[in-house]
Amino acid sequence: TGYNNNTTLGVIMDDIQFIQINNAALPVHFVSFTGELRNNSSLLTWKTENESNNRYFIIEKSVNGASFDSIGVVAASNRSAATYTFADTKLSNTNVYRIRQVDLDGASIFSKMIVLKKSVVNGEMKVFPSTATTTVQYSLSVSENTSLQVAVVDASGRTVMQQLNQVNAGSFQQSLNVQNLNSGIYYIQVRSNDGSVNLTKTFQKMN
């Protein structure tokens, strides 16, 4: 027996062809489908309601949102409301997930797709000295060649400095000239290419 989910019509499991039928009565209603990165794995959670004649769920994964592979199967409960979870421990930098629901009659439907991006920044960022008058150093480690946006933010949330660094895989150290900043508490933020904040450290500027 084989399993191939790269067809446009459905999947083959145990030599049975499951055909997607868009106009069939849906055996499941997807209430939500979410995911989060936790301890170097993706934790996927989906909630359903009004399950009827539901056979199982196939978890599918892609790195580009176009070509998907199966990474697991979860049995259906066929309850009026249910919550399911699945953990993926083999992460890429970009992880696109969807759930294929297959009912007892062979029809299937898809959930929405969600994207989880693994941070290329490893561990914590170090900032020194913690109290500075002219220059602050920060150091961190990245898993691959990448670009890092580094911002200095004041206590009100206003960005007062920005850097864009092209970083090679490994350890990285850079300095910030903070001589012209007013006295106060500041936050150094490392941001990914999509603008999300990966790391934050504080320092105090003294005149």
PDB file of N, CA and C in Angstrom, residues 152-195:
ATOM      1  N   VAL A 152      16.808  50.455  18.749  1.00  0.00           N
ATOM      2  CA  VAL A 152      16.871  50.932  20.127  1.00  0.00           C
ATOM      3  C   VAL A 152      15.584  51.701  20.384  1.00  0.00           C
ATOM      4  N   VAL A 153      14.868  51.286  21.419  1.00  0.00           N
ATOM      5  CA  VAL A 153      13.552  51.836  21.726  1.00  0.00           C
ATOM      6  C   VAL A 153      13.584  52.452  23.116  1.00  0.00           C
ATOM      7  N   ASP A 154      12.997  53.630  23.258  1.00  0.00           N
ATOM      8  CA  ASP A 154      12.988  54.264  24.582  1.00  0.00           C
ATOM      9  C   ASP A 154      11.815  53.753  25.414  1.00  0.00           C
ATOM     10  N   ALA A 155      11.685  54.269  26.642  1.00  0.00           N
ATOM     11  CA  ALA A 155      10.683  53.759  27.577  1.00  0.00           C
ATOM     12  C   ALA A 155       9.257  54.013  27.111  1.00  0.00           C
ATOM     13  N   SER A 156       9.058  54.978  26.207  1.00  0.00           N
ATOM     14  CA  SER A 156       7.719  55.272  25.687  1.00  0.00           C
ATOM     15  C   SER A 156       7.367  54.416  24.475  1.00  0.00           C
ATOM     16  N   GLY A 157       8.315  53.595  24.010  1.00  0.00           N
ATOM     17  CA  GLY A 157       8.072  52.747  22.848  1.00  0.00           C
ATOM     18  C   GLY A 157       8.505  53.366  21.537  1.00  0.00           C
ATOM     19  N   ARG A 158       9.141  54.528  21.574  1.00  0.00           N
ATOM     20  CA  ARG A 158       9.584  55.214  20.362  1.00  0.00           C
ATOM     21  C   ARG A 158      10.943  54.683  19.925  1.00  0.00           C
ATOM     22  N   THR A 159      11.067  54.351  18.639  1.00  0.00           N
ATOM     23  CA  THR A 159      12.339  53.890  18.090  1.00  0.00           C
ATOM     24  C   THR A 159      13.255  55.081  17.875  1.00  0.00           C
ATOM     25  N   VAL A 160      14.431  55.046  18.520  1.00  0.00           N
ATOM     26  CA  VAL A 160      15.356  56.183  18.446  1.00  0.00           C
ATOM     27  C   VAL A 160      16.594  55.870  17.617  1.00  0.00           C
ATOM     28  N   MET A 161      16.872  54.597  17.373  1.00  0.00           N
ATOM     29  CA  MET A 161      18.002  54.184  16.539  1.00  0.00           C
ATOM     30  C   MET A 161      17.640  52.892  15.836  1.00  0.00           C
ATOM     31  N   GLN A 162      18.225  52.690  14.641  1.00  0.00           N
ATOM     32  CA  GLN A 162      18.023  51.450  13.905  1.00  0.00           C
ATOM     33  C   GLN A 162      19.305  51.055  13.185  1.00  0.00           C
ATOM     34  N   GLN A 163      19.526  49.747  13.076  1.00  0.00           N
ATOM     35  CA  GLN A 163      20.631  49.193  12.305  1.00  0.00           C
ATOM     36  C   GLN A 163      20.106  48.036  11.469  1.00  0.00           C
ATOM     37  N   LEU A 164      20.671  47.858  10.282  1.00  0.00           N
ATOM     38  CA  LEU A 164      20.416  46.670   9.471  1.00  0.00           C
ATOM     39  C   LEU A 164      21.754  45.995   9.235  1.00  0.00           C
ATOM     40  N   ASN A 165      21.903  44.781   9.760  1.00  0.00           N
ATOM     41  CA  ASN A 165      23.171  44.064   9.695  1.00  0.00           C
ATOM     42  C   ASN A 165      23.046  42.809   8.838  1.00  0.00           C
ATOM     43  N   GLN A 166      23.971  42.609   7.922  1.00  0.00           N
ATOM     44  CA  GLN A 166      24.088  41.353   7.188  1.00  0.00           C
ATOM     45  C   GLN A 166      25.015  40.437   7.992  1.00  0.00           C
ATOM     46  N   VAL A 167      24.475  39.334   8.466  1.00  0.00           N
ATOM     47  CA  VAL A 167      25.173  38.508   9.446  1.00  0.00           C
ATOM     48  C   VAL A 167      25.425  37.121   8.868  1.00  0.00           C
ATOM     49  N   ASN A 168      26.643  36.619   9.038  1.00  0.00           N
ATOM     50  CA  ASN A 168      26.966  35.243   8.668  1.00  0.00           C
ATOM     51  C   ASN A 168      26.642  34.308   9.826  1.00  0.00           C
ATOM     52  N   ALA A 169      26.406  33.051   9.510  1.00  0.00           N
ATOM     53  CA  ALA A 169      26.095  32.062  10.537  1.00  0.00           C
ATOM     54  C   ALA A 169      27.203  32.010  11.582  1.00  0.00           C
ATOM     55  N   GLY A 170      26.800  31.930  12.841  1.00  0.00           N
ATOM     56  CA  GLY A 170      27.757  31.888  13.928  1.00  0.00           C
ATOM     57  C   GLY A 170      27.563  33.041  14.889  1.00  0.00           C
ATOM     58  N   SER A 171      28.598  33.379  15.623  1.00  0.00           N
ATOM     59  CA  SER A 171      28.524  34.453  16.612  1.00  0.00           C
ATOM     60  C   SER A 171      28.673  35.810  15.931  1.00  0.00           C
ATOM     61  N   PHE A 172      27.990  36.791  16.483  1.00  0.00           N
ATOM     62  CA  PHE A 172      27.980  38.134  15.903  1.00  0.00           C
ATOM     63  C   PHE A 172      28.017  39.155  17.023  1.00  0.00           C
ATOM     64  N   GLN A 173      28.848  40.186  16.868  1.00  0.00           N
ATOM     65  CA  GLN A 173      28.937  41.256  17.860  1.00  0.00           C
ATOM     66  C   GLN A 173      28.984  42.591  17.143  1.00  0.00           C
ATOM     67  N   GLN A 174      28.265  43.561  17.695  1.00  0.00           N
ATOM     68  CA  GLN A 174      28.185  44.880  17.085  1.00  0.00           C
ATOM     69  C   GLN A 174      28.075  45.934  18.172  1.00  0.00           C
ATOM     70  N   SER A 175      28.449  47.163  17.839  1.00  0.00           N
ATOM     71  CA  SER A 175      28.379  48.255  18.802  1.00  0.00           C
ATOM     72  C   SER A 175      27.367  49.293  18.358  1.00  0.00           C
ATOM     73  N   LEU A 176      26.846  50.026  19.322  1.00  0.00           N
ATOM     74  CA  LEU A 176      25.904  51.114  19.089  1.00  0.00           C
ATOM     75  C   LEU A 176      26.445  52.368  19.756  1.00  0.00           C
ATOM     76  N   ASN A 177      26.474  53.463  19.003  1.00  0.00           N
ATOM     77  CA  ASN A 177      26.888  54.746  19.560  1.00  0.00           C
ATOM     78  C   ASN A 177      25.666  55.416  20.182  1.00  0.00           C
ATOM     79  N   VAL A 178      25.632  55.459  21.503  1.00  0.00           N
ATOM     80  CA  VAL A 178      24.468  56.001  22.215  1.00  0.00           C
ATOM     81  C   VAL A 178      24.790  57.333  22.880  1.00  0.00           C
ATOM     82  N   GLN A 179      25.868  57.953  22.467  1.00  0.00           N
ATOM     83  CA  GLN A 179      26.337  59.171  23.130  1.00  0.00           C
ATOM     84  C   GLN A 179      25.308  60.294  23.086  1.00  0.00           C
ATOM     85  N   ASN A 180      24.548  60.382  21.998  1.00  0.00           N
ATOM     86  CA  ASN A 180      23.605  61.490  21.834  1.00  0.00           C
ATOM     87  C   ASN A 180      22.218  61.206  22.421  1.00  0.00           C
ATOM     88  N   LEU A 181      22.029  60.040  23.007  1.00  0.00           N
ATOM     89  CA  LEU A 181      20.738  59.724  23.612  1.00  0.00           C
ATOM     90  C   LEU A 181      20.601  60.412  24.967  1.00  0.00           C
ATOM     91  N   ASN A 182      19.361  60.746  25.308  1.00  0.00           N
ATOM     92  CA  ASN A 182      19.087  61.304  26.630  1.00  0.00           C
ATOM     93  C   ASN A 182      19.233  60.223  27.694  1.00  0.00           C
ATOM     94  N   SER A 183      19.401  60.637  28.909  1.00  0.00           N
ATOM     95  CA  SER A 183      19.478  59.681  30.017  1.00  0.00           C
ATOM     96  C   SER A 183      18.157  58.925  30.142  1.00  0.00           C
ATOM     97  N   GLY A 184      18.251  57.633  30.514  1.00  0.00           N
ATOM     98  CA  GLY A 184      17.042  56.853  30.705  1.00  0.00           C
ATOM     99  C   GLY A 184      17.249  55.389  30.393  1.00  0.00           C
ATOM    100  N   ILE A 185      16.164  54.636  30.449  1.00  0.00           N
ATOM    101  CA  ILE A 185      16.169  53.198  30.155  1.00  0.00           C
ATOM    102  C   ILE A 185      15.819  53.002  28.681  1.00  0.00           C
ATOM    103  N   TYR A 186      16.607  52.133  28.026  1.00  0.00           N
ATOM    104  CA  TYR A 186      16.382  51.838  26.613  1.00  0.00           C
ATOM    105  C   TYR A 186      16.357  50.322  26.397  1.00  0.00           C
ATOM    106  N   TYR A 187      15.718  49.927  25.294  1.00  0.00           N
ATOM    107  CA  TYR A 187      15.596  48.512  24.939  1.00  0.00           C
ATOM    108  C   TYR A 187      16.237  48.281  23.573  1.00  0.00           C
ATOM    109  N   ILE A 188      17.130  47.296  23.495  1.00  0.00           N
ATOM    110  CA  ILE A 188      17.679  46.864  22.213  1.00  0.00           C
ATOM    111  C   ILE A 188      16.836  45.686  21.739  1.00  0.00           C
ATOM    112  N   GLN A 189      16.236  45.840  20.565  1.00  0.00           N
ATOM    113  CA  GLN A 189      15.368  44.802  20.008  1.00  0.00           C
ATOM    114  C   GLN A 189      15.971  44.248  18.725  1.00  0.00           C
ATOM    115  N   VAL A 190      16.015  42.930  18.618  1.00  0.00           N
ATOM    116  CA  VAL A 190      16.410  42.256  17.389  1.00  0.00           C
ATOM    117  C   VAL A 190      15.142  41.789  16.697  1.00  0.00           C
ATOM    118  N   ARG A 191      14.971  42.233  15.451  1.00  0.00           N
ATOM    119  CA  ARG A 191      13.745  41.944  14.712  1.00  0.00           C
ATOM    120  C   ARG A 191      14.054  41.103  13.481  1.00  0.00           C
ATOM    121  N   SER A 192      13.133  40.216  13.150  1.00  0.00           N
ATOM    122  CA  SER A 192      13.273  39.414  11.942  1.00  0.00           C
ATOM    123  C   SER A 192      12.848  40.232  10.732  1.00  0.00           C
ATOM    124  N   ASN A 193      12.967  39.636   9.547  1.00  0.00           N
ATOM    125  CA  ASN A 193      12.669  40.370   8.322  1.00  0.00           C
ATOM    126  C   ASN A 193      11.214  40.811   8.232  1.00  0.00           C
ATOM    127  N   ASP A 194      10.302  40.100   8.903  1.00  0.00           N
ATOM    128  CA  ASP A 194       8.893  40.493   8.862  1.00  0.00           C
ATOM    129  C   ASP A 194       8.545  41.526   9.932  1.00  0.00           C
ATOM    130  N   GLY A 195       9.559  41.973  10.707  1.00  0.00           N
ATOM    131  CA  GLY A 195       9.339  43.010  11.711  1.00  0.00           C
ATOM    132  C   GLY A 195       9.022  42.499  13.098  1.00  0.00           C
TER     133      GLY A 195
END
